[in-house]
Each structure stands twice: as structure tokens, then as C-alpha cells.
Coordinates of C-alpha atoms in Angstrom, one line a residue:
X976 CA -18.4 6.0 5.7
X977 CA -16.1 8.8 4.0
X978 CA -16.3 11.9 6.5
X979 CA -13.7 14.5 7.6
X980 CA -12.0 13.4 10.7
X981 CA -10.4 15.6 13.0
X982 CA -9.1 15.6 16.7
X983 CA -8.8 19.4 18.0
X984 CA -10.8 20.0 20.3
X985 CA -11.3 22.9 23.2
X986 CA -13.7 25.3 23.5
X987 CA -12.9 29.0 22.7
X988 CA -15.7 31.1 23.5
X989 CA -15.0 34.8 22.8
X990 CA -17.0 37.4 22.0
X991 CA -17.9 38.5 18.6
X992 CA -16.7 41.0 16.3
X993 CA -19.9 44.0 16.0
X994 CA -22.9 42.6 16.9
X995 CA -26.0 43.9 14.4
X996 CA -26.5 47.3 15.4
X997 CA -29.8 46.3 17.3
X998 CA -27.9 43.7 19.8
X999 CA -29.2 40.7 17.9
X1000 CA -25.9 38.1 18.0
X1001 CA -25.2 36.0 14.9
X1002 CA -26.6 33.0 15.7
X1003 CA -30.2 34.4 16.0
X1004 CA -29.6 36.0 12.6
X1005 CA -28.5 32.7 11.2
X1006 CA -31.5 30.8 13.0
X1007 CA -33.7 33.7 10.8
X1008 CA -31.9 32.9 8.1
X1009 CA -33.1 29.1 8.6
X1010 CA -36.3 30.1 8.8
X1011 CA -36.5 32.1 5.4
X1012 CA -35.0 29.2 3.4
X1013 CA -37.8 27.0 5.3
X1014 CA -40.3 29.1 4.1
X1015 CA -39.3 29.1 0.4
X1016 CA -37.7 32.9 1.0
X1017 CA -34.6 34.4 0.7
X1018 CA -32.3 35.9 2.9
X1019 CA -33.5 39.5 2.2
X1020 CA -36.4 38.0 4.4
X1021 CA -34.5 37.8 7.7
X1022 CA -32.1 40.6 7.4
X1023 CA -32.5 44.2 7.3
X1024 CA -31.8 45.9 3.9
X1025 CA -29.0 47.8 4.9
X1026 CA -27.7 44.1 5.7
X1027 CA -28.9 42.5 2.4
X1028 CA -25.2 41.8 0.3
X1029 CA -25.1 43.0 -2.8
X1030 CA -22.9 42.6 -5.7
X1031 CA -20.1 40.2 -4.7
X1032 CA -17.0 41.8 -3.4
X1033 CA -13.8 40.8 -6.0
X1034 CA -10.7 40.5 -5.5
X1035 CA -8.6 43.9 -6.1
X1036 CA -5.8 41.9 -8.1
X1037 CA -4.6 44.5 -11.0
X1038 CA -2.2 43.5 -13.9
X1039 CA 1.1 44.4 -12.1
X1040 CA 0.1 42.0 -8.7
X1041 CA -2.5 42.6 -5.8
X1042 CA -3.1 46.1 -4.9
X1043 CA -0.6 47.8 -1.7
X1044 CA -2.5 51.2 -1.5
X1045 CA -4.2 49.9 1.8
X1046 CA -3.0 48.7 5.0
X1047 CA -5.0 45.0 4.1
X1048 CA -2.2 44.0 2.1
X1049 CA 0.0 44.5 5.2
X1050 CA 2.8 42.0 5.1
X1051 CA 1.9 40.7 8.7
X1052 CA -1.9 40.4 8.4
X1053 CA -3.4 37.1 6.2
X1054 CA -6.6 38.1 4.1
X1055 CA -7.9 34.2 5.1
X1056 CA -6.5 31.7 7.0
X1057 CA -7.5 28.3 6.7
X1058 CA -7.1 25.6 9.9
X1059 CA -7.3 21.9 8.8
X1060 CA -5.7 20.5 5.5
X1061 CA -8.7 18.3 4.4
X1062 CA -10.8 18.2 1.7
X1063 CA -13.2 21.2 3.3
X1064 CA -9.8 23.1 4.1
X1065 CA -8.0 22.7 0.8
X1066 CA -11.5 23.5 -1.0
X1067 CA -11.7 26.6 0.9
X1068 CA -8.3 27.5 0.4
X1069 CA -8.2 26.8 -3.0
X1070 CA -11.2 29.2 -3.9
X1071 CA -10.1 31.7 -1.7
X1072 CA -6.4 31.9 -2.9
X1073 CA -8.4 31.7 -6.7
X1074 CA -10.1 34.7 -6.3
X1075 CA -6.1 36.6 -5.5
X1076 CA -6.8 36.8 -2.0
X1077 CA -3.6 35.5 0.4
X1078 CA -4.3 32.6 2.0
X1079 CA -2.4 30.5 4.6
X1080 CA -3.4 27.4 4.8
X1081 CA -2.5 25.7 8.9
X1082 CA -2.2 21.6 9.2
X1083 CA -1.4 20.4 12.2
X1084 CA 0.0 17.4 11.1
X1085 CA 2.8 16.3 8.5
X1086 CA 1.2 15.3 5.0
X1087 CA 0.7 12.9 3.6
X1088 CA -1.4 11.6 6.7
X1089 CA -4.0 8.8 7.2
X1090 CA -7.3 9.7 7.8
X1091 CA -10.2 7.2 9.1
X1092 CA -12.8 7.4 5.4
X1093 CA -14.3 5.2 3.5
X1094 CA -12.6 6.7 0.7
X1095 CA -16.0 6.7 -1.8
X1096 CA -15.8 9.7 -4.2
X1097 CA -19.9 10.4 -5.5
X1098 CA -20.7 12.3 -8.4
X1099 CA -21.0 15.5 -5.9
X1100 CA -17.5 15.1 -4.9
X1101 CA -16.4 15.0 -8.5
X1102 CA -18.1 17.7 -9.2
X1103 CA -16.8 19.7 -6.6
X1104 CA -13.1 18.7 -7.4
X1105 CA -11.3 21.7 -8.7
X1106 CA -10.5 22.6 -12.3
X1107 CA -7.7 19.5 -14.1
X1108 CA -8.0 17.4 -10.5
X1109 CA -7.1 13.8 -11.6
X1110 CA -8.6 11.8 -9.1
X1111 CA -6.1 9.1 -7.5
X1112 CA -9.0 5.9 -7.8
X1113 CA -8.4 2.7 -6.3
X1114 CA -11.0 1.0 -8.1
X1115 CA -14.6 1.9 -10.0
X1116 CA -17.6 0.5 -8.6
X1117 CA -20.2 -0.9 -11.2
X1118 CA -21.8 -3.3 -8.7
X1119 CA -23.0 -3.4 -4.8
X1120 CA -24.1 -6.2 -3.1
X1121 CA -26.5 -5.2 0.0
X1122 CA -27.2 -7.5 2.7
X1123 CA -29.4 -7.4 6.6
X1124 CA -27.4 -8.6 8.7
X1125 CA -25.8 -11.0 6.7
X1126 CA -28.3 -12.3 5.5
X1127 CA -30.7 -12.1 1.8
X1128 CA -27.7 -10.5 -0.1
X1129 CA -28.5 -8.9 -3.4
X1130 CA -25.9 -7.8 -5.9
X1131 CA -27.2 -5.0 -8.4
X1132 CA -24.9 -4.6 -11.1
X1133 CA -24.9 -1.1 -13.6
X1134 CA -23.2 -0.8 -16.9
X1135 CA -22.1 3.0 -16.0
X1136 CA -19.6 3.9 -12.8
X1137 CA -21.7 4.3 -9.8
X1138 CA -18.5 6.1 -8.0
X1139 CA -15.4 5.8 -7.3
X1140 CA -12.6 4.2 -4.4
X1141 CA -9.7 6.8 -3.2
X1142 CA -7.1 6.3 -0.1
X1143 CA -7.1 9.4 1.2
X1144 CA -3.7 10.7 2.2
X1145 CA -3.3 10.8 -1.8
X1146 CA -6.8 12.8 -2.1
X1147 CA -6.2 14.7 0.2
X1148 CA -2.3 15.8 -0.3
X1149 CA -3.2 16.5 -4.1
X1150 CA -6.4 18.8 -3.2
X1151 CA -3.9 20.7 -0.6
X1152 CA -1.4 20.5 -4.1
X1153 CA -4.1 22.2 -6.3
X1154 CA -4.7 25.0 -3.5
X1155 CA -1.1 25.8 -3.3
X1156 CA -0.4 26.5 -7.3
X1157 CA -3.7 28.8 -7.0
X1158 CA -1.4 30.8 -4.6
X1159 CA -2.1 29.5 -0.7
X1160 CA 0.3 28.9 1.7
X1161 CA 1.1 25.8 3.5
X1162 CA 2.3 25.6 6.9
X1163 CA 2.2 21.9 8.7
X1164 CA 2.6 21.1 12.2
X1165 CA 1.0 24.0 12.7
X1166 CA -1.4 23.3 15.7
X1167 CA -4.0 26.1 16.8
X1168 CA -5.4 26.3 20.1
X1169 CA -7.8 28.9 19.8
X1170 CA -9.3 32.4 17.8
X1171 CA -9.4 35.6 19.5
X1172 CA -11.7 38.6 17.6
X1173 CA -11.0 40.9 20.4
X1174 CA -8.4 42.1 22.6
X1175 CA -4.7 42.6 22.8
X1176 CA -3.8 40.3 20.5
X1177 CA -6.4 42.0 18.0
X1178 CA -4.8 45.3 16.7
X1179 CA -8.7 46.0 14.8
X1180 CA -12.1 45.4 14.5
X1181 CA -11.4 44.2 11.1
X1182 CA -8.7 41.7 12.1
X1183 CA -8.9 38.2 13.9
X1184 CA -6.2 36.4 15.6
X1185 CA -5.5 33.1 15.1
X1186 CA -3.1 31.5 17.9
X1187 CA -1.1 28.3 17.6
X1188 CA 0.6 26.2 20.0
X1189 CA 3.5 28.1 21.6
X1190 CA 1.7 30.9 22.0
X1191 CA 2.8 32.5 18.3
X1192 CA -0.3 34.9 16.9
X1193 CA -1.4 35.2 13.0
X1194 CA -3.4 37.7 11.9
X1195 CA -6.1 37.3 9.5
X1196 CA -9.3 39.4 8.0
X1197 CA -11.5 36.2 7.9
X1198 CA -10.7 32.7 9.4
X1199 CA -12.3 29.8 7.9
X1200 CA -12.4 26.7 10.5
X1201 CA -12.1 22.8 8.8
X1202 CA -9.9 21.4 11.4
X1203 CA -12.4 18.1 11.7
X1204 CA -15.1 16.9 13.4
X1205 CA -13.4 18.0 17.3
X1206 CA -12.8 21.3 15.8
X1207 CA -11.9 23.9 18.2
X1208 CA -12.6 26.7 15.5
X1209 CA -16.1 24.8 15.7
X1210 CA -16.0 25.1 19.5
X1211 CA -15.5 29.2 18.9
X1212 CA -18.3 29.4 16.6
X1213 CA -20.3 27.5 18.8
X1214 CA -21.4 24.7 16.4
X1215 CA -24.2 22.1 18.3
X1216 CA -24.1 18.7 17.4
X1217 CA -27.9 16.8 17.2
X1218 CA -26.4 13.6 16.2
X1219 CA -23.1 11.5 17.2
X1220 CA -22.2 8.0 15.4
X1221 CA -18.9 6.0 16.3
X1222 CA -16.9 4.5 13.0
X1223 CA -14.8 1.3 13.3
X1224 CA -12.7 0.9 10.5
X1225 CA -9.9 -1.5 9.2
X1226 CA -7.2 -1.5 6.4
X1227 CA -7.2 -5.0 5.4
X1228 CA -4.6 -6.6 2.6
X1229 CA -5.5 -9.3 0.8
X1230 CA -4.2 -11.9 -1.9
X1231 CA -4.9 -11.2 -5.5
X1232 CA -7.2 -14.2 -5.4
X1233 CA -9.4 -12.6 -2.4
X1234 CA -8.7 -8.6 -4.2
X1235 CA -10.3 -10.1 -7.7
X1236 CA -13.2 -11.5 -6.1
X1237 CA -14.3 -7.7 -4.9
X1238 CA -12.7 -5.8 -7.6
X1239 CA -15.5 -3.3 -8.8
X1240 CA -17.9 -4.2 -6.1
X1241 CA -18.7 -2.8 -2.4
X1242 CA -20.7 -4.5 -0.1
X1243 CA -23.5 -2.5 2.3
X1244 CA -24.9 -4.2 5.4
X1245 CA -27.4 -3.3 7.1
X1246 CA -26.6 -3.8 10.9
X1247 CA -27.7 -4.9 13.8
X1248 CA -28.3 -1.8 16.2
X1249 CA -30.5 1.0 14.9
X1250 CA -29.6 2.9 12.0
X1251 CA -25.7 0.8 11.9
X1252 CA -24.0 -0.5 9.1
X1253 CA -21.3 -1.8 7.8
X1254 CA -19.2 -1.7 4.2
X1255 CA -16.7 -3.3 2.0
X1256 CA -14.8 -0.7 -0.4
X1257 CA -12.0 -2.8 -2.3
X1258 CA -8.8 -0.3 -3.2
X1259 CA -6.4 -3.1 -5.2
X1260 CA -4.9 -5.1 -3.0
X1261 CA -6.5 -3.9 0.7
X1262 CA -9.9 -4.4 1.7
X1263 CA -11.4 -1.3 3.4
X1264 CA -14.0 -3.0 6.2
X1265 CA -15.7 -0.6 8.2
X1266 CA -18.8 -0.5 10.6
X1267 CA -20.7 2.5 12.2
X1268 CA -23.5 3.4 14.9
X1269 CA -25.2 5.5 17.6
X1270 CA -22.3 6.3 19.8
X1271 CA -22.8 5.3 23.1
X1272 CA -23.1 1.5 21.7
X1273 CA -19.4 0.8 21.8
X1274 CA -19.2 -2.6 22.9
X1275 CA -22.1 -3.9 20.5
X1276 CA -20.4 -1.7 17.7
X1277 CA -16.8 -3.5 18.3
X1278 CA -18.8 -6.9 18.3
X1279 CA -20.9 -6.0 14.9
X1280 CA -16.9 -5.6 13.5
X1281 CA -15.8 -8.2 14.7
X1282 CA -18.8 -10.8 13.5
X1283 CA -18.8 -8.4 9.7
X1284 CA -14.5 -9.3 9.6
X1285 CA -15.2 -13.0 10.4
X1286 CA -18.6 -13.5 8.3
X1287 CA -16.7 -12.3 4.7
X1288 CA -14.0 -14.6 6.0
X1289 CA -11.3 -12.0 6.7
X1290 CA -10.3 -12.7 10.2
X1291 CA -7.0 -14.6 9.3
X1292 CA -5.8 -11.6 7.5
X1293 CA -3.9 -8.8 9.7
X1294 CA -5.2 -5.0 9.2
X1295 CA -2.2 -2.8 8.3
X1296 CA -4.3 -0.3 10.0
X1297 CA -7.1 -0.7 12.4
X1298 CA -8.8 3.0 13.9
X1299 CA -11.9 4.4 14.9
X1300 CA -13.6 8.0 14.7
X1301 CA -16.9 9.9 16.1
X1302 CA -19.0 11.9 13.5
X1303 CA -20.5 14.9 14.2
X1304 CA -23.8 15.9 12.6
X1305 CA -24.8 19.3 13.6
X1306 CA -28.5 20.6 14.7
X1307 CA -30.8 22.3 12.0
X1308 CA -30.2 25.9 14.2
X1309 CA -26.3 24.7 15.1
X1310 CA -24.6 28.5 13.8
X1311 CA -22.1 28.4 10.6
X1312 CA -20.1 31.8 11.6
X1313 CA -19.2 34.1 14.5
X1314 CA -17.9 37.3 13.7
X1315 CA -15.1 36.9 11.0
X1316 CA -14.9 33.2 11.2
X1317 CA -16.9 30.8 9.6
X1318 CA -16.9 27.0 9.4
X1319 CA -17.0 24.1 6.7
X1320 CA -17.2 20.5 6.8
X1321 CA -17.0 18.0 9.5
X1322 CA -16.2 21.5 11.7
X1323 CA -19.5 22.6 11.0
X1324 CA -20.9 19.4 11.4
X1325 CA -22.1 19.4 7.8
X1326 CA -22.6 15.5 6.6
X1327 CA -25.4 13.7 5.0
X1328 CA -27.1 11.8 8.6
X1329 CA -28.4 8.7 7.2
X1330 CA -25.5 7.4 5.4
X1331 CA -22.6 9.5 7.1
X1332 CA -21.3 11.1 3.9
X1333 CA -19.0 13.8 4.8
X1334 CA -16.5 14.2 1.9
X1335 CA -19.4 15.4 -0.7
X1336 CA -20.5 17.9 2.2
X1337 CA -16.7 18.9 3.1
X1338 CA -15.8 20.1 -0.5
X1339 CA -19.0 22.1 -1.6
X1340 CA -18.9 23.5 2.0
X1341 CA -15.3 24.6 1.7
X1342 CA -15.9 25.5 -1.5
X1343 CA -18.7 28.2 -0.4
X1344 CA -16.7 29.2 2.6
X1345 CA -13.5 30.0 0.4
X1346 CA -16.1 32.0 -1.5
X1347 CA -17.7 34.0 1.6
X1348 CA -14.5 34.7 3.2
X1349 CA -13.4 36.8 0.4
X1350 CA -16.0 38.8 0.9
X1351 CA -15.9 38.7 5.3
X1352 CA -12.3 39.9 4.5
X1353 CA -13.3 42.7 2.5
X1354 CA -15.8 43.5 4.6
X1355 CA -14.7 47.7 6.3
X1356 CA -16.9 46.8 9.5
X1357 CA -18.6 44.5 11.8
X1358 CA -21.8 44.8 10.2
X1359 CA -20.7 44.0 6.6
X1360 CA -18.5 41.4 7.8
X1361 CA -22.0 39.7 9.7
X1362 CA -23.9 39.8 6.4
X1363 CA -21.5 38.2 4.3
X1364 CA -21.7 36.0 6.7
X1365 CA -25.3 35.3 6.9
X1366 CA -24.8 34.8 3.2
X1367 CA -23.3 31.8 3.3
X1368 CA -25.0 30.3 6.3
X1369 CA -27.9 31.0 3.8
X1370 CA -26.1 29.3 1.0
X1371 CA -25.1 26.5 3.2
X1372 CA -29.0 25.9 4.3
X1373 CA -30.5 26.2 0.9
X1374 CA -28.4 23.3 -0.7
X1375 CA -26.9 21.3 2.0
X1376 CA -29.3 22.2 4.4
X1377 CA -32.3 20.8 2.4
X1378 CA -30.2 17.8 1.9
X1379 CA -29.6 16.8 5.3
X1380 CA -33.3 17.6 6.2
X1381 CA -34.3 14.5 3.8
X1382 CA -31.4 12.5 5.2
X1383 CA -32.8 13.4 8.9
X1384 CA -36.4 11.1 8.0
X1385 CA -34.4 8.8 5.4
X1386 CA -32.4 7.8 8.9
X1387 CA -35.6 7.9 10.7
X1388 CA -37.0 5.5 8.8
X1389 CA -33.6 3.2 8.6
X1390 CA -33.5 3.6 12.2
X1391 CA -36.8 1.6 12.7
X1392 CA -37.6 -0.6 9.2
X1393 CA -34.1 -1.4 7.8
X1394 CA -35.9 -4.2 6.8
X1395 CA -38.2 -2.6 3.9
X1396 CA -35.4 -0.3 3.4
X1397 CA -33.8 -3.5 2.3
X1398 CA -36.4 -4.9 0.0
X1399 CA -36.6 -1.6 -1.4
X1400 CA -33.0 -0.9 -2.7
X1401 CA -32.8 -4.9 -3.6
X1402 CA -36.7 -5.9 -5.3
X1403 CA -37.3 -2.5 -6.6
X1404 CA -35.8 -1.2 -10.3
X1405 CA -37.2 2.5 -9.3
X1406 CA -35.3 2.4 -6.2
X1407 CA -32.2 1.0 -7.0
X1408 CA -32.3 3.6 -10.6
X1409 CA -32.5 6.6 -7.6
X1410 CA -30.0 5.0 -5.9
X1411 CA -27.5 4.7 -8.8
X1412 CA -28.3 8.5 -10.0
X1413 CA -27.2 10.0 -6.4
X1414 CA -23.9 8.2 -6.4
X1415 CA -23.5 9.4 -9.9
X1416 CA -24.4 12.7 -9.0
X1417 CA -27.1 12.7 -11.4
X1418 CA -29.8 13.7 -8.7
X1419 CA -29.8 14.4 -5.2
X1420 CA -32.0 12.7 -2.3
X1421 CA -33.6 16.5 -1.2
X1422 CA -33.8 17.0 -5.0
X1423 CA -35.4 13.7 -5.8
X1424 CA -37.9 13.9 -3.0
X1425 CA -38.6 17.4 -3.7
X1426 CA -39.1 17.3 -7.6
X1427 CA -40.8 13.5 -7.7
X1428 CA -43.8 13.1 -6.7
X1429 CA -43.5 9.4 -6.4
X1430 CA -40.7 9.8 -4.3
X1431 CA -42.2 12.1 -1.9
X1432 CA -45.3 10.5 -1.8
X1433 CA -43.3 7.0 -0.7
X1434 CA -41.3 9.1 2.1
X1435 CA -44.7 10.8 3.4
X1436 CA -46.0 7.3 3.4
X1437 CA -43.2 6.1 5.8
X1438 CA -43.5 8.7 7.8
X1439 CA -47.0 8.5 8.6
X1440 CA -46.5 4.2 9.2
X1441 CA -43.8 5.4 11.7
X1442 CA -44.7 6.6 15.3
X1443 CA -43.1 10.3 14.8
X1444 CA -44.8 12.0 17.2
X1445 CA -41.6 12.4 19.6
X1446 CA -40.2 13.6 16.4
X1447 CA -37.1 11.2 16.9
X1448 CA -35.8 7.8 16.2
X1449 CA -35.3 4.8 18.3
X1450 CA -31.7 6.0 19.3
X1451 CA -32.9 9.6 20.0
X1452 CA -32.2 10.7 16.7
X1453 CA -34.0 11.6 13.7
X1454 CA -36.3 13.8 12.5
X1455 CA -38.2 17.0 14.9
X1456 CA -41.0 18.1 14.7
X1457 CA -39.8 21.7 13.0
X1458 CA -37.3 19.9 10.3
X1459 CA -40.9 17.5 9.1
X1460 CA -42.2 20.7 9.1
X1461 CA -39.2 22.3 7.1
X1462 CA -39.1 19.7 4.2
X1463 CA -42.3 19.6 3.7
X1464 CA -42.4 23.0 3.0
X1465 CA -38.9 23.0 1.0
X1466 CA -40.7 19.6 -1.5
X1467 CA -43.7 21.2 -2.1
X1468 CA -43.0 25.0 -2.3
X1469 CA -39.6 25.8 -2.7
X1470 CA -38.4 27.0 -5.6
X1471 CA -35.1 24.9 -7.8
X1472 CA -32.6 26.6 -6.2
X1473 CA -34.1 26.8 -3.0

């Protein structure tokens, strides 16, 4: 519904910078990591403690200017580069280039540029928006009507904003806007084919190399990958994907007459295949209309479009835009970094899997990884480099992590009973009050299940009236065995920030 989309794609598998002085690679180091935050620990419980960070690293920016009495502030060599424009790219660009660092931020395309989304803005994404960020709105939603299938629609209505409509070439040039006055770099049509941490092209072990199309090589001392949900920085890291859903989407103008009738309003329906559904976001005078489902249901996902257009009565109207898009939602053990590079967003295949969330996901993510590349770029060697990055896998798991572990059964559950999903949101106040607070931003669905017992105790009760024993979905999705085990653990034990 409003996720990252990218199209770079092409795996780059190199080795890493300094593997941990035992042998152990990053990605069992992150899957330790995963397993402290499941147990209610920290990330002094799966690393060493000469690889525990400590203080965080700042930026060495004195009154006269950053610092030239080292070789990092080298003219050729980038303290962080950013590949992908969006709003996990600007984010991270933006917080790295806050901190002093220099920052290049790489697009491959010319901006303003469309992007398939939803466009809805949750209180998360507000939250996240950077310091004076007017947000461009199309329109404020105080009402959403859900239907099944088109049929029993409900419309419940709230006095307060529930969130907000953009389009997202204007989102997303003015978040690439607010990281250039912090001090980042823009370069468009800029299109990178792969990273390299060692070799010729690599002058040190404190240095990666980032190599765009036409063979010309920039150097940086961390890389943060947001290039979109084909990412080839993604590819490097070697990011696994557990879950795959194809969007259909349409840009549809309308009259005024048709515009006023859904001004302030979305519509959510509950589809057809399992865990599919479709939406209505109204943005003035154009109707966004947009379905999505398991990929590998492509011909009953273009029919659910088609039958959602003509049932609200759209078909006579021509889309001024009509596209589609995979999203990518990444395994509970899928790594976040590899050497000096780390990954954000729809690159790191970071959305919320029942609803297919992404921009939320993409701007805390970047956020973080703006943060944590600071400190892999001060990093002196490998091993410094691999804890800072463990850090943020680790701060990465024990927010959004815990998120999308609740959104893994709350798609479970979609996947096989839409239908008391349904009567849920639409004949109970409780349910539709939690619903309202997480598009505010109010709560969260990990922290909701986690802190209410109520809550919890309706999800456990789902779970249990559900055959779970493959640990899946009906599509071969859902929830394992280890990520049950994980929740339940994080609900009951973990502690607030955990």
C-alpha cells in the first residue's frame, strides 16, 4: 500500500571486510544478535566485549569546518554514500550529513520521479519526518469505509486525523531537499551496478568502493544501500526475502462531483485470494485505486483490479498512470550489513507483512542507518566497523523487528479468517479505537500486543483456533515456528524498549 519501490537488481557477492577475529561471518553474528533481542537481552549477549560499542562515535566537526589532520577527510574518499533517493535514502542521508559527516547521496533516476505507493503518511512516518518538514498532503483522512469483497461495507468515522494522503514524487523530492541543506550531496542518474570491499579498486581495509555504470569508482568509509525493493546493495549484503506480494496500482482522475464524494475517506477491501486487498486513497482530484497479493497469483490479482475499478464505478474514467510493483518482505535471520555496508528500507526488506507498510519502516530504518554509518565510517578496523554494525542490526530487531514479528501472525490470521478480521475492525469499538491509535501513531501493533493484555490474549486466541502447526499460512506465508516462539517471548518478557 505505501512501500519503497525500486528496480536494481544483480547480485554482488564479495567478500567481506575483517571477518570477527574467530572466523565467525556477519550474518551469524547478526542471527546472535536476533536471538538476544528474542530473549529479552541485549546485544552485549551475542557479542564479545571487546565487540560491545561503546559511547557513540561523533562527528569530529570543530568551529572552523570538519577536521583535515587525517587522511578520512581525503578529498576523493566519501565518509557515506547513500544509493537510492527515497524516503529510506534521504532519511539516511539526512542524519548522516546532520551529524557533519560527507555524504553523497546516488539516484539513479531524474527527480522528481513517480513511484508505485499508496501515498498514506501514519503517525510513525510523521514522526520520523525530519526537523520543519511540511508535509505536501493531498487530503486528511477522518473516515474509512472497510468492505469483504464488496460486500457488508462499514464506514467508521473519527473526529481526530487518522493520517494523512501524499503523491510521492513531492514527498519524496522534498525529504531528498531537507538532506541536501543538512550538507549531502546529490548526484542523479547515477546508476550503481555493484560494491566492492576488496580489491584493486579498494585502496584499504577501511574504504569500500562503490561502482556505477560506466565503470567510474567512488570511494566511501561506509555505504548505506536504499536503492528499493530489487536492490543490488541488498543483493551484496545478502538480504533473504520470506515473503513476496505483487501491487497493482492506478492513478485515476476524477470530476469534482466523484473527488467530493471520497474527500476525507479511504476505502479497504478485503480481497478475494488469501491475505489480498485492495484500497481507495483520494488525493484532490485523482483517485489512487490499488490491489495487492501473494505473487505468483498474477492473473487473479489483475482480475481482483479489474472487478474493485468497475464495482466503485470507475471503469469509464482513464488512469493517468496505471503500474505495478513486487514487495519484498525479508526473513526474521535475512542479514542488515556486510562489512561496511549496511541496508534500510525496502533494500532490507524491512515493511510491516500484513498490511505492506513500507514508508513508516523506510524512514526510521534510514534514519538508524544514517546514524550507524557514522559510526562504521569511523570505525579504524574491521572489527569495529562489524560491531557498529551489529548495533544497528540490533536496533533494527528490537523495534522494527518486534513489529513485523506481530505483523507475521496478524497476516496469518488475515490469510485464513478475513472474515472475523472484518467483523472485528467494523462491530467492535475496542478494535477499531486500536486501529485508529496505530495510524495516529499513538501505539504500535507489537506495542499494543505486548503491553495489553486484552490484546494479546485475543491474538493467542487466534492462533490457537488456527491450524499453525506448519507454522505458515495458506499461501506459504506467515508465521514459523521460531518467530511464535520470538513474540511470545518479546509480549510477555521484554522489557519497553526491547
Amino acid at each position: 500500500m505505501s512501500s519503497e519501490h525500486g528496480d536494481n537488481a544483480g547480485p554482488e557477492h564479495t567478500e567481506p571486510v575483517g571477518a570477527a577475529p574467530d572466523g565467525t561471518g556477519a550474518e551469524a553474528a547478526e542471527g546472535a544478535v536476533g536471538d538476544a533481542v528474542a530473549d529479552g537481552g541485549t546485544v552485549a549477549d551475542a557479542v564479545p566485549d571487546e565487540d560491545v560499542a561503546t559511547s557513540p562515535v561523533t562527528a569530529r566537526v570543530t568551529d572552523d569546518g570538519p577536521s583535515d589532520d587525517t587522511d578520512d577527510e581525503a578529498a576523493d574518499v566519501w565518509d557515506v554514500v547513500v544509493v537510492g533517493a527515497g524516503p529510506a535514502g534521504a532519511s539516511a542521508a539526512y542524519a548522516a550529513a546532520v551529524a557533519g559527516r560527507r555524504v553523497l547521496l546516488l539516484e539513479k533516476s531524474e527527480l522528481p520521479r513517480y513511484k508505485t505507493c499508496g501515498g498514506g503518511i501514519i503517525g510513525p512516518s510523521r514522526d520520523s519526518l525530519p526537523p520543519g518538514f511540511e508535509l505536501p498532503l493531498q487530503d486528511r483522512v477522518h473516515a474509512v469505509t472497510f468492505s469483504l469483497d464488496g460486500r457488508f461495507a462499514r464506514t467508521r468515522r473519527s473526529r481526530r486525523m487518522l493520517f494523512g494522503l501524499i503523491n510521492r514524487p513531492e514527498f519524496d523530492a522534498q525529504l531528498v531537499e531537507h538532506a541536501q541543506k543538512a550538507g549531502a550531496e546529490l548526484r542523479t542518474g547515477a546508476t550503481v551496478v555493484r560494491v566492492e570491499q576488496h580489491g584493486p579498486s579498494v585502496p584499504d581495509r577501511r574504504t569500500a568502493a562503490v561502482v556505477l555504470a560506466g565503470g567510474e569508482t567512488l570511494l566511501a568509509r561506509a555505504v548505506v544501500g536504499a536503492d528499493g525493493s530489487a536492490s543490488r546493495i541488498g543483493a551484496h549484503v545478502g538480504v533473504k526475502l520470506g515473503q513476496v506480494d505483487l501491487g497493482l496500482e492506478a492513478e485515476i482522475p476524477v470530476p469534482p462531483s466523484v473527488a467530493e464524494d471520497w474527500k476525507g475517506r479511504v476505502l479497504i477491501d478485503w480481497g478475494p485470494m488469501p491475505g489480498s486487498y485492495g484500497w481507495v486513497f483520494p488525493k484532490g482530484d485523482t483517485l489512487t485505486v490499488g490491489v495487492i497479493s501473494a505473487r505468483g497469483e498474477g492473473a487473479a490479482t489483475k482480475r481482483y483490479m479489474e472487478d474493485f475499478v468497475a464495482r466503485l464505478g470507475l471503469a469509464g474514467f482513464e488512469p493517468t498512470v496505471s503500474s505495478g510493483h513486487l514487495t519484498r518482505c525479508r526473513t526474521d535471520d535475512s542479514p542488515l550489513s556486510r562489512g561496511r555496508v549496511l541496508v534500510c528500507g525496502d533494500a532490507a526488506g524491512l515493511l510491516e507483512p500484513w498490511t505492506r507498510e513500507g514508508i513508516s519502516y523506510a524512514l526510521r530504518s534510514g534514519r538508524l542507518a544514517g546514524e550507524w554509518a557514522v559510526r562504521v565510517a569511523e570505525a579504524n578496523d574491521a572489527v569495529d566497523a562489524r560491531r557498529q554494525a551489529l548495533n544497528y542490526a540490533f536496533a533494527i530487531k528490537a523495534g522494527l523487528g518486534v513489529e513485523m514479528a506481530v505483523g507475521r501472525r496478524m497476516l496469518a490470521v488475515f490469510e485464513r479468517r478475513p472474515g472475523l478480521l472484518h467483523a472485528t475492525l467494523t462491530g467492535l469499538r475496542p478494535a477499531w479505537n486500536a486501529f485508529a491509535d496505530i495510524t495516529r501513531g499513538s501505539a504500535t501493533l507489537g506495542g499494543m500486543v505486548r503491553s495489553n493484555g486484552l490484546a494479546r490474549r485475543a491474538l493467542e486466541v487466534l492462533d490457537r483456533r488456527m491450524d499453525t502447526s506448519s507454522g505458515v499460512g495458506p499461501a506459504g506465508r506467515g508465521v514459523t515456528p521460531r518467530e511464535r516462539t520470538a513474540s511470545e517471548t518479546e509480549d510477555t518478557g521484554a522489557p519497553e524498549g526491547l
